[in-house]
Amino acid sequence: MKDKPQRIETLAVHAGRPVDPATGAVAPPIHLSTTFERDPDGSYPRGHLYARNSNPTREALEACLAALERGVAAAAFASGSAATAAVFQALAPGDHVVAPHDAYHGTGRLLRETFARWKLDTTFVDMTDPGEVERALRPATRVVWVETPSNPMWKIADIRALADLAHGAGARCVCDNTVATPVGQSPFELGADLIVHATTKYLGGHSDLMGGAVITRADEEMFQRVRAVQASGGGIPSPFDCWLVLRGIQTLPWRMRAHAENALKVARFLADHRRVEAVHYPGLPGHPAHALATRQMRAFSGMLSFQVRGNAADALGVAAKVRVFTRATSFGGTDSLIEHRASVEGPGTRTPENLLRVSVGLEHADDLIADLEEALS
Ligand SMILES: Cc1ncc(COP(=O)(O)O)c(C=O)c1O
């Protein structure tokens, strides 16, 4: 059982975490060494040379991430954005990317501000409309970037349809699976070629580390280029941060269940509240893509948004009154967070001004609901 665990709860506990053969330690050691001994003949039979290239703690995390997503390999980075950038750095000037209008705003900014200057051309589309994606494809398209559920409206894109379109055009389908996590969604089963994670969020799970990863379904050239960016660019996570992600992942399946259960309760409460204009959560039957979400997701995650009747000031007024929620950006930790998303995204945002984004944490749902009820009163 320990050699071939199949279910995600078992993988989360054991993948990349064998008992330490040197000491019998059940919790893995943190290897801080930046350099590794050569044999007398100059070789590195123990596999490690210099910690920018590889390090045993990072290797353990990468094995765990590959197992969770049922891929063949993973490359860990110092943040989700570093992982995202590594995918774009694996492309060449003149290559074309199709990306959603509502990708994480940092991803859009990377494409618009950094990679446009490297002559990477991007067409931003509504990813919920495969027809629009099809019309955007060109002979130079190398990547169709999918992020679902998308931030902060939690729209659902059809990964299988988009992967088919990408493959038909000779491109790769890259899926940012940060929000759904491998517990909620398996993009490789739906045809994606690479998966990106901000491990900063649910995988780490405690709002105390930054990290990212690129995971590949097959041992292919594009992933080799991502690996080369990791080793030569050096945007690597520290051994301690790798260890923290590994530790967080042990409880990921159970945390995700609780996040989703709490989120659905909070969403239902908000949907019935007279001061709430709209609730965006794919787990609600009224969500426009609930049927698709139910088909491609096993769980709907803990992220939702709601629009307060009125304007930005009304929304900010609600956020100002919470006591259990914390007014802060980010998501995926144990603590529930609330934020006025348009302010975070800044000028040019497409996010409605009256929208509050919520990361539903692991407190008791009734306490979260009571807090929102008070804030909305
Ligand atoms: C979906 C998604 N992808 C990537 C990122 C970037 O991750 P990081 O903040 O670790 O760079 C974020 C950050 O919020 C995100 O929400």
mmCIF file of N, CA and C in Angstrom, residues 87-137:
data_model
loop_
_atom_site.group_PDB
_atom_site.id
_atom_site.type_symbol
_atom_site.label_atom_id
_atom_site.label_comp_id
_atom_site.label_asym_id
_atom_site.label_seq_id
_atom_site.Cartn_x
_atom_site.Cartn_y
_atom_site.Cartn_z
ATOM 1 N N VAL A 87 6.934 29.362 -17.519
ATOM 2 C CA VAL A 87 6.237 28.801 -18.684
ATOM 3 C C VAL A 87 6.395 29.756 -19.868
ATOM 4 N N PHE A 88 6.233 31.054 -19.625
ATOM 5 C CA PHE A 88 6.359 32.013 -20.731
ATOM 6 C C PHE A 88 7.819 32.138 -21.187
ATOM 7 N N GLN A 89 8.743 31.996 -20.239
ATOM 8 C CA GLN A 89 10.167 32.054 -20.612
ATOM 9 C C GLN A 89 10.570 30.839 -21.450
ATOM 10 N N ALA A 90 9.765 29.788 -21.378
ATOM 11 C CA ALA A 90 10.052 28.595 -22.178
ATOM 12 C C ALA A 90 9.628 28.791 -23.636
ATOM 13 N N LEU A 91 8.953 29.935 -23.909
ATOM 14 C CA LEU A 91 8.537 30.222 -25.287
ATOM 15 C C LEU A 91 9.594 31.102 -25.967
ATOM 16 N N ALA A 92 9.376 31.380 -27.247
ATOM 17 C CA ALA A 92 10.366 32.153 -28.010
ATOM 18 C C ALA A 92 9.721 33.423 -28.546
ATOM 19 N N PRO A 93 10.527 34.454 -28.843
ATOM 20 C CA PRO A 93 9.970 35.680 -29.445
ATOM 21 C C PRO A 93 9.171 35.331 -30.698
ATOM 22 N N GLY A 94 8.008 35.969 -30.823
ATOM 23 C CA GLY A 94 7.138 35.685 -31.981
ATOM 24 C C GLY A 94 6.083 34.642 -31.675
ATOM 25 N N ASP A 95 6.264 33.890 -30.591
ATOM 26 C CA ASP A 95 5.238 32.911 -30.196
ATOM 27 C C ASP A 95 3.989 33.652 -29.705
ATOM 28 N N HIS A 96 2.874 32.958 -29.790
ATOM 29 C CA HIS A 96 1.587 33.570 -29.456
ATOM 30 C C HIS A 96 0.920 32.781 -28.331
ATOM 31 N N VAL A 97 0.307 33.515 -27.407
ATOM 32 C CA VAL A 97 -0.392 32.912 -26.268
ATOM 33 C C VAL A 97 -1.845 33.372 -26.305
ATOM 34 N N VAL A 98 -2.761 32.450 -26.019
ATOM 35 C CA VAL A 98 -4.164 32.832 -25.817
ATOM 36 C C VAL A 98 -4.419 32.712 -24.315
ATOM 37 N N ALA A 99 -4.882 33.791 -23.723
ATOM 38 C CA ALA A 99 -5.075 33.804 -22.263
ATOM 39 C C ALA A 99 -6.412 34.452 -21.929
ATOM 40 N N PRO A 100 -6.964 34.117 -20.765
ATOM 41 C CA PRO A 100 -8.268 34.701 -20.420
ATOM 42 C C PRO A 100 -8.155 36.138 -19.915
ATOM 43 N N HIS A 101 -9.176 36.946 -20.230
ATOM 44 C CA HIS A 101 -9.273 38.297 -19.664
ATOM 45 C C HIS A 101 -9.167 38.234 -18.147
ATOM 46 N N ASP A 102 -9.735 37.161 -17.587
ATOM 47 C CA ASP A 102 -9.836 37.106 -16.130
ATOM 48 C C ASP A 102 -8.837 36.112 -15.529
ATOM 49 N N ALA A 103 -7.661 35.978 -16.170
ATOM 50 C CA ALA A 103 -6.584 35.248 -15.483
ATOM 51 C C ALA A 103 -6.230 36.044 -14.232
ATOM 52 N N TYR A 104 -5.596 35.399 -13.273
ATOM 53 C CA TYR A 104 -5.075 36.121 -12.108
ATOM 54 C C TYR A 104 -4.403 37.398 -12.624
ATOM 55 N N HIS A 105 -4.698 38.548 -11.997
ATOM 56 C CA HIS A 105 -4.282 39.821 -12.611
ATOM 57 C C HIS A 105 -2.769 39.913 -12.747
ATOM 58 N N GLY A 106 -2.026 39.211 -11.890
ATOM 59 C CA GLY A 106 -0.564 39.206 -12.019
ATOM 60 C C GLY A 106 -0.110 38.468 -13.271
ATOM 61 N N THR A 107 -0.862 37.445 -13.664
ATOM 62 C CA THR A 107 -0.531 36.697 -14.888
ATOM 63 C C THR A 107 -0.760 37.592 -16.105
ATOM 64 N N GLY A 108 -1.899 38.299 -16.115
ATOM 65 C CA GLY A 108 -2.185 39.225 -17.215
ATOM 66 C C GLY A 108 -1.118 40.309 -17.292
ATOM 67 N N ARG A 109 -0.711 40.785 -16.111
ATOM 68 C CA ARG A 109 0.288 41.857 -16.102
ATOM 69 C C ARG A 109 1.640 41.359 -16.625
ATOM 70 N N LEU A 110 2.003 40.123 -16.242
ATOM 71 C CA LEU A 110 3.258 39.554 -16.756
ATOM 72 C C LEU A 110 3.227 39.537 -18.283
ATOM 73 N N LEU A 111 2.105 39.084 -18.842
ATOM 74 C CA LEU A 111 2.015 38.980 -20.301
ATOM 75 C C LEU A 111 2.039 40.366 -20.945
ATOM 76 N N ARG A 112 1.292 41.307 -20.354
ATOM 77 C CA ARG A 112 1.175 42.641 -20.970
ATOM 78 C C ARG A 112 2.448 43.459 -20.797
ATOM 79 N N GLU A 113 3.034 43.385 -19.592
ATOM 80 C CA GLU A 113 4.114 44.325 -19.293
ATOM 81 C C GLU A 113 5.506 43.718 -19.492
ATOM 82 N N THR A 114 5.679 42.451 -19.132
ATOM 83 C CA THR A 114 7.021 41.872 -19.215
ATOM 84 C C THR A 114 7.219 41.124 -20.530
ATOM 85 N N PHE A 115 6.316 40.202 -20.816
ATOM 86 C CA PHE A 115 6.580 39.325 -21.963
ATOM 87 C C PHE A 115 6.233 39.964 -23.305
ATOM 88 N N ALA A 116 5.390 41.000 -23.306
ATOM 89 C CA ALA A 116 5.145 41.716 -24.559
ATOM 90 C C ALA A 116 6.461 42.324 -25.043
ATOM 91 N N ARG A 117 7.302 42.772 -24.111
ATOM 92 C CA ARG A 117 8.583 43.386 -24.486
ATOM 93 C C ARG A 117 9.563 42.345 -25.015
ATOM 94 N N TRP A 118 9.283 41.072 -24.694
ATOM 95 C CA TRP A 118 10.114 39.983 -25.222
ATOM 96 C C TRP A 118 9.516 39.442 -26.524
ATOM 97 N N LYS A 119 8.539 40.174 -27.046
ATOM 98 C CA LYS A 119 7.888 39.827 -28.324
ATOM 99 C C LYS A 119 7.051 38.552 -28.218
ATOM 100 N N LEU A 120 6.526 38.319 -27.034
ATOM 101 C CA LEU A 120 5.522 37.260 -26.889
ATOM 102 C C LEU A 120 4.180 37.957 -27.075
ATOM 103 N N ASP A 121 3.397 37.454 -27.995
ATOM 104 C CA ASP A 121 2.165 38.124 -28.363
ATOM 105 C C ASP A 121 1.007 37.409 -27.661
ATOM 106 N N THR A 122 0.123 38.157 -27.028
ATOM 107 C CA THR A 122 -0.999 37.510 -26.326
ATOM 108 C C THR A 122 -2.330 38.043 -26.832
ATOM 109 N N THR A 123 -3.277 37.149 -27.040
ATOM 110 C CA THR A 123 -4.659 37.560 -27.298
ATOM 111 C C THR A 123 -5.462 37.187 -26.054
ATOM 112 N N PHE A 124 -6.106 38.175 -25.455
ATOM 113 C CA PHE A 124 -6.938 37.929 -24.279
ATOM 114 C C PHE A 124 -8.371 37.682 -24.728
ATOM 115 N N VAL A 125 -8.959 36.628 -24.229
ATOM 116 C CA VAL A 125 -10.299 36.221 -24.670
ATOM 117 C C VAL A 125 -11.170 35.853 -23.462
ATOM 118 N N ASP A 126 -12.440 35.656 -23.755
ATOM 119 C CA ASP A 126 -13.359 35.084 -22.773
ATOM 120 C C ASP A 126 -13.225 33.558 -22.888
ATOM 121 N N MET A 127 -12.553 32.953 -21.922
ATOM 122 C CA MET A 127 -12.266 31.509 -21.988
ATOM 123 C C MET A 127 -13.496 30.645 -21.788
ATOM 124 N N THR A 128 -14.600 31.275 -21.360
ATOM 125 C CA THR A 128 -15.811 30.470 -21.213
ATOM 126 C C THR A 128 -16.475 30.272 -22.578
ATOM 127 N N ASP A 129 -15.936 30.924 -23.608
ATOM 128 C CA ASP A 129 -16.492 30.806 -24.965
ATOM 129 C C ASP A 129 -15.457 30.139 -25.878
ATOM 130 N N PRO A 130 -15.536 28.811 -26.059
ATOM 131 C CA PRO A 130 -14.527 28.128 -26.882
ATOM 132 C C PRO A 130 -14.467 28.688 -28.307
ATOM 133 N N GLY A 131 -15.588 29.218 -28.807
ATOM 134 C CA GLY A 131 -15.592 29.807 -30.154
ATOM 135 C C GLY A 131 -14.629 30.987 -30.225
ATOM 136 N N GLU A 132 -14.625 31.800 -29.164
ATOM 137 C CA GLU A 132 -13.728 32.959 -29.137
ATOM 138 C C GLU A 132 -12.267 32.496 -29.081
ATOM 139 N N VAL A 133 -12.037 31.414 -28.349
ATOM 140 C CA VAL A 133 -10.674 30.867 -28.263
ATOM 141 C C VAL A 133 -10.258 30.358 -29.640
ATOM 142 N N GLU A 134 -11.150 29.653 -30.296
ATOM 143 C CA GLU A 134 -10.833 29.091 -31.622
ATOM 144 C C GLU A 134 -10.461 30.210 -32.607
ATOM 145 N N ARG A 135 -11.219 31.309 -32.544
ATOM 146 C CA ARG A 135 -10.952 32.419 -33.475
ATOM 147 C C ARG A 135 -9.622 33.103 -33.162
ATOM 148 N N ALA A 136 -9.158 32.974 -31.922
ATOM 149 C CA ALA A 136 -7.901 33.636 -31.538
ATOM 150 C C ALA A 136 -6.668 32.812 -31.918
ATOM 151 N N LEU A 137 -6.859 31.530 -32.227
ATOM 152 C CA LEU A 137 -5.706 30.659 -32.508
ATOM 153 C C LEU A 137 -5.040 31.046 -33.831
#
